[in-house]
CSV table of C-alpha atoms in Angstrom, one decimal:
chain,number,residue,atom,x,y,z
H,1,ALA,CA,-8.1,-1.0,9.2
H,2,GLN,CA,-7.1,-4.6,8.8
H,3,THR,CA,-3.5,-5.7,9.1
H,4,VAL,CA,-1.8,-8.9,8.2
H,5,THR,CA,1.4,-10.1,9.9
H,6,GLN,CA,3.8,-12.7,8.7
H,7,SER,CA,6.5,-13.0,11.3
H,8,GLN,CA,8.8,-15.4,9.4
H,9,PRO,CA,10.7,-13.5,6.7
H,10,GLU,CA,12.4,-16.8,5.7
H,11,MET,CA,11.8,-20.5,6.2
H,12,SER,CA,13.5,-23.6,4.9
H,13,VAL,CA,12.4,-27.2,4.7
H,14,GLN,CA,13.9,-30.4,3.6
H,15,GLU,CA,12.4,-32.0,0.5
H,16,ALA,CA,9.5,-34.4,1.4
H,17,GLU,CA,9.2,-32.9,4.9
H,18,THR,CA,6.4,-30.7,6.2
H,19,VAL,CA,6.6,-27.0,6.9
H,20,THR,CA,4.1,-24.5,8.4
H,21,LEU,CA,4.1,-20.8,7.6
H,22,SER,CA,2.4,-18.5,10.1
H,23,CYS,CA,0.1,-15.6,9.5
H,24,THR,CA,-1.9,-13.5,12.0
H,25,TYR,CA,-4.3,-10.7,11.2
H,26,ASP,CA,-6.1,-8.0,13.0
H,27,THR,CA,-9.7,-7.1,12.2
H,28,SER,CA,-12.9,-6.1,13.9
H,29,GLU,CA,-15.1,-7.8,11.4
H,30,SER,CA,-16.7,-11.2,11.9
H,31,ASP,CA,-17.0,-12.3,8.3
H,32,TYR,CA,-14.1,-12.2,5.9
H,33,TYR,CA,-11.9,-14.3,3.6
H,34,LEU,CA,-8.3,-15.3,3.9
H,35,PHE,CA,-5.9,-16.4,1.2
H,36,TRP,CA,-2.5,-17.7,0.6
H,37,TYR,CA,-0.7,-16.7,-2.5
H,38,LYS,CA,2.5,-18.2,-3.9
H,39,GLN,CA,5.1,-16.1,-5.9
H,40,PRO,CA,7.8,-18.2,-7.5
H,41,PRO,CA,10.9,-16.6,-9.1
H,42,SER,CA,8.8,-16.0,-12.3
H,43,ARG,CA,7.0,-13.3,-10.2
H,44,GLN,CA,3.6,-14.8,-11.1
H,45,MET,CA,1.1,-14.6,-8.2
H,46,ILE,CA,-0.6,-17.9,-7.8
H,47,LEU,CA,-3.6,-18.6,-5.5
H,48,VAL,CA,-2.7,-21.5,-3.3
H,49,ILE,CA,-5.7,-21.8,-0.9
H,50,ARG,CA,-8.6,-19.8,0.4
H,51,GLN,CA,-10.7,-19.9,3.6
H,52,GLU,CA,-14.0,-18.3,4.4
H,53,ALA,CA,-14.2,-17.1,8.0
H,54,TYR,CA,-17.7,-18.4,8.6
H,55,LYS,CA,-16.6,-22.0,7.8
H,56,GLN,CA,-15.1,-23.8,10.7
H,57,GLN,CA,-13.6,-26.5,8.6
H,58,ASN,CA,-10.1,-25.9,7.5
H,59,ALA,CA,-9.5,-25.6,3.8
H,60,THR,CA,-7.3,-28.1,2.0
H,61,GLU,CA,-5.9,-28.3,-1.5
H,62,ASN,CA,-3.9,-31.4,-2.1
H,63,ARG,CA,-0.6,-31.0,-0.2
H,64,PHE,CA,-1.6,-27.6,1.1
H,65,SER,CA,-3.8,-27.1,4.2
H,66,VAL,CA,-4.6,-24.3,6.6
H,67,ASN,CA,-5.0,-24.1,10.3
H,68,PHE,CA,-7.6,-21.4,10.8
H,69,GLN,CA,-8.0,-20.2,14.4
H,70,LYS,CA,-10.6,-17.5,14.2
H,71,ALA,CA,-10.5,-16.5,17.9
H,72,ALA,CA,-6.8,-16.2,17.8
H,73,LYS,CA,-6.9,-14.5,14.3
H,74,SER,CA,-4.4,-17.0,13.0
H,75,PHE,CA,-4.2,-18.5,9.6
H,76,SER,CA,-1.2,-20.8,9.1
H,77,LEU,CA,-0.3,-22.7,5.9
H,78,LYS,CA,0.9,-26.3,6.1
H,79,ILE,CA,2.8,-27.7,3.2
H,80,SER,CA,3.1,-31.5,3.3
H,81,ASP,CA,5.6,-33.6,1.3
H,82,SER,CA,7.5,-30.5,0.3
H,83,GLN,CA,8.7,-30.4,-3.3
H,84,LEU,CA,11.4,-28.3,-5.0
H,85,GLY,CA,8.7,-26.5,-6.9
H,86,ASP,CA,7.2,-25.2,-3.7
H,87,ALA,CA,10.2,-22.9,-3.2
H,88,ALA,CA,8.7,-19.4,-3.5
H,89,MET,CA,7.6,-16.3,-1.6
H,90,TYR,CA,4.3,-16.9,0.2
H,91,PHE,CA,1.9,-14.2,1.0
H,92,CYS,CA,-1.0,-14.3,3.4
H,93,ALA,CA,-3.9,-12.0,2.5
H,94,TYR,CA,-7.2,-10.8,4.0
H,95,ARG,CA,-10.3,-9.6,2.2
H,96,THR,CA,-13.4,-8.1,3.8
H,97,ARG,CA,-16.8,-9.6,3.1
H,98,SER,CA,-18.6,-6.4,3.9
H,99,GLY,CA,-18.7,-5.1,0.3
H,100,SER,CA,-15.9,-2.6,0.7
H,101,ALA,CA,-13.9,-2.3,-2.4
H,102,ARG,CA,-10.5,-2.2,-0.6
H,103,GLN,CA,-9.8,-5.8,-1.6
H,104,LEU,CA,-6.8,-7.7,-0.4
H,105,THR,CA,-4.6,-6.7,2.4
H,106,PHE,CA,-1.3,-8.5,2.2
H,107,GLY,CA,1.3,-9.6,4.7
H,108,SER,CA,5.0,-8.9,4.1
H,109,GLY,CA,5.7,-12.4,2.8
H,110,THR,CA,7.7,-15.5,3.8
H,111,GLN,CA,10.5,-16.7,1.5
H,112,LEU,CA,10.4,-20.5,1.5
H,113,THR,CA,13.5,-22.5,0.5
H,114,VAL,CA,13.2,-26.2,-0.2
H,115,LEU,CA,16.5,-28.1,0.4
H,116,PRO,CA,17.2,-31.2,-1.7
U,1,GLU,CA,-7.1,-18.1,-22.3
U,2,ALA,CA,-8.3,-16.0,-19.4
U,3,GLN,CA,-5.6,-13.6,-18.3
U,4,VAL,CA,-4.4,-10.2,-17.1
U,5,THR,CA,-1.8,-8.7,-19.4
U,6,GLN,CA,0.6,-6.1,-18.3
U,7,ASN,CA,3.2,-4.3,-20.4
U,8,PRO,CA,6.0,-3.8,-20.3
U,9,ARG,CA,7.6,-6.5,-18.2
U,10,TYR,CA,10.7,-4.4,-17.4
U,11,LEU,CA,11.0,-0.6,-17.6
U,12,ILE,CA,14.0,1.6,-16.9
U,13,THR,CA,13.4,5.4,-17.0
U,14,VAL,CA,14.8,8.6,-15.6
U,15,THR,CA,13.3,10.9,-13.0
U,16,GLY,CA,10.5,13.1,-14.3
U,17,LYS,CA,9.9,11.3,-17.6
U,18,LYS,CA,6.2,10.4,-17.8
U,19,LEU,CA,5.4,6.8,-18.3
U,20,THR,CA,2.4,4.5,-18.6
U,21,VAL,CA,2.1,0.8,-17.6
U,22,THR,CA,-0.8,-0.9,-19.4
U,23,CYS,CA,-3.1,-3.5,-18.0
U,24,SER,CA,-5.8,-5.4,-19.9
U,25,GLN,CA,-8.0,-8.3,-18.8
U,26,ASN,CA,-10.2,-10.5,-21.0
U,27,MET,CA,-12.5,-11.9,-18.3
U,28,ASN,CA,-15.1,-9.1,-18.3
U,29,HIS,CA,-14.2,-8.3,-14.7
U,30,GLU,CA,-15.7,-5.3,-13.0
U,31,TYR,CA,-13.0,-4.9,-10.5
U,32,MET,CA,-9.4,-3.9,-11.3
U,33,SER,CA,-6.6,-2.8,-9.1
U,34,TRP,CA,-2.9,-1.8,-9.0
U,35,TYR,CA,-0.4,-3.0,-6.4
U,36,ARG,CA,3.2,-2.3,-5.8
U,37,GLN,CA,5.5,-4.9,-4.2
U,38,ASP,CA,8.5,-3.8,-2.1
U,39,PRO,CA,10.8,-6.0,0.0
U,40,GLY,CA,9.6,-6.5,3.5
U,41,LEU,CA,6.3,-4.6,2.8
U,42,GLY,CA,4.4,-7.2,0.7
U,43,LEU,CA,1.9,-5.8,-1.8
U,44,ARG,CA,0.3,-2.5,-1.2
U,45,GLN,CA,-2.7,-1.2,-3.1
U,46,ILE,CA,-2.2,1.9,-5.2
U,47,TYR,CA,-5.6,2.5,-6.9
U,48,TYR,CA,-8.6,0.4,-7.7
U,49,SER,CA,-11.6,0.6,-9.9
U,50,MET,CA,-15.0,-0.9,-9.3
U,51,ASN,CA,-16.2,-0.4,-12.8
U,52,VAL,CA,-15.9,1.9,-15.8
U,53,GLU,CA,-15.3,5.5,-14.8
U,54,VAL,CA,-15.2,4.6,-11.1
U,55,THR,CA,-11.7,4.7,-9.5
U,56,ASP,CA,-10.5,5.3,-6.0
U,57,LYS,CA,-7.3,5.6,-4.0
U,58,GLY,CA,-5.7,2.7,-2.3
U,59,ASP,CA,-3.1,2.8,0.5
U,60,VAL,CA,-0.3,4.4,-1.5
U,61,PRO,CA,-1.7,6.6,-4.3
U,62,GLU,CA,0.7,9.5,-4.2
U,63,GLY,CA,2.5,10.0,-7.5
U,64,TYR,CA,0.2,7.8,-9.5
U,65,LYS,CA,-2.8,8.2,-11.7
U,66,VAL,CA,-5.2,5.8,-13.3
U,67,SER,CA,-8.1,5.8,-15.7
U,68,ARG,CA,-10.9,3.3,-16.5
U,69,LYS,CA,-12.5,4.4,-19.8
U,70,GLU,CA,-13.1,0.8,-20.9
U,71,LYS,CA,-13.9,-2.2,-18.8
U,72,ARG,CA,-11.0,-4.3,-19.9
U,73,ASN,CA,-8.2,-1.6,-19.6
U,74,PHE,CA,-6.8,0.0,-16.5
U,75,PRO,CA,-3.5,1.8,-17.2
U,76,LEU,CA,-1.2,3.1,-14.4
U,77,ILE,CA,0.3,6.5,-15.1
U,78,LEU,CA,3.3,8.1,-13.5
U,79,GLU,CA,3.3,11.7,-14.5
U,80,SER,CA,6.7,12.5,-13.0
U,81,PRO,CA,8.4,9.3,-11.8
U,82,SER,CA,10.9,9.5,-8.9
U,83,PRO,CA,13.4,7.0,-7.6
U,84,ASN,CA,11.1,6.0,-4.7
U,85,GLN,CA,8.7,4.6,-7.2
U,86,THR,CA,11.2,2.0,-8.2
U,87,SER,CA,9.3,-1.2,-7.5
U,88,LEU,CA,7.5,-4.3,-8.8
U,89,TYR,CA,4.0,-3.4,-10.0
U,90,PHE,CA,1.1,-5.8,-10.4
U,91,CYS,CA,-2.3,-5.3,-12.0
U,92,ALA,CA,-5.1,-7.5,-10.8
U,93,SER,CA,-8.8,-8.1,-11.6
U,94,SER,CA,-11.7,-10.0,-10.1
U,95,SER,CA,-15.4,-10.5,-10.9
U,96,ARG,CA,-16.7,-9.0,-7.7
U,97,THR,CA,-15.6,-6.5,-5.2
U,98,GLY,CA,-16.1,-8.8,-2.3
U,99,GLY,CA,-16.6,-12.5,-1.7
U,100,ASN,CA,-14.1,-15.2,-2.2
U,101,SER,CA,-13.6,-14.5,-5.9
U,102,PRO,CA,-9.8,-14.6,-6.2
U,103,LEU,CA,-7.8,-11.8,-7.7
U,104,HIS,CA,-6.2,-12.7,-11.1
U,105,PHE,CA,-2.8,-11.1,-11.4
U,106,GLY,CA,-0.7,-9.9,-14.3
U,107,ASN,CA,2.9,-11.0,-14.5
U,108,GLY,CA,4.2,-7.8,-13.0
U,109,THR,CA,6.2,-4.9,-14.3
U,110,ARG,CA,9.7,-4.2,-12.8
U,111,LEU,CA,10.2,-0.4,-12.9
U,112,THR,CA,13.5,1.2,-12.2
U,113,VAL,CA,13.6,5.0,-11.9
U,114,THR,CA,17.1,6.5,-11.9
């Protein structure tokens, strides 16, 4: 079974600075998808970015980018020019490509605080 | 507007009193799922459904039931709630069971069982 580990329960960053949230996962599969979700205080789950394992190029979405290291099974999220609205719980998630219906496996989350 | 609608948003009940949390999506998605979120544990899958009349257990199915009689609806049933089911619950849907199609989440139901 796949597992996803987020080793940083809490992180803080100064407004306008850059922060990196770490995520590692364990799988025996070679093809899969990885996601970062954001959960602000409103509780809504918002997709931030996704990465396909067969793509070597790291995904980017505006101020959000990932560092995908397939061999190391690492999938970190970098937030540049942090804004107060980035404060949230961030979840890393794994999804198999093999057709299994088990869908997303989530990490335990990292609570990000943005300091003004 | 494409969305997943969960109700109620907050629910307080007592041990043993049957309850249902409703979930409906308007995107014609085949796949629907229920998760519970607990501090330090992230989101864990309770049940999922690949299509109408097809449901299966996730990682933490004990104490829960689901049904999928219509494509758009996927209610979560707690026949005899217990305090350890106090949690934040999310319904989610997607268009395919695999691939990079993202899950669309409802806004969550905060359940307290006393």
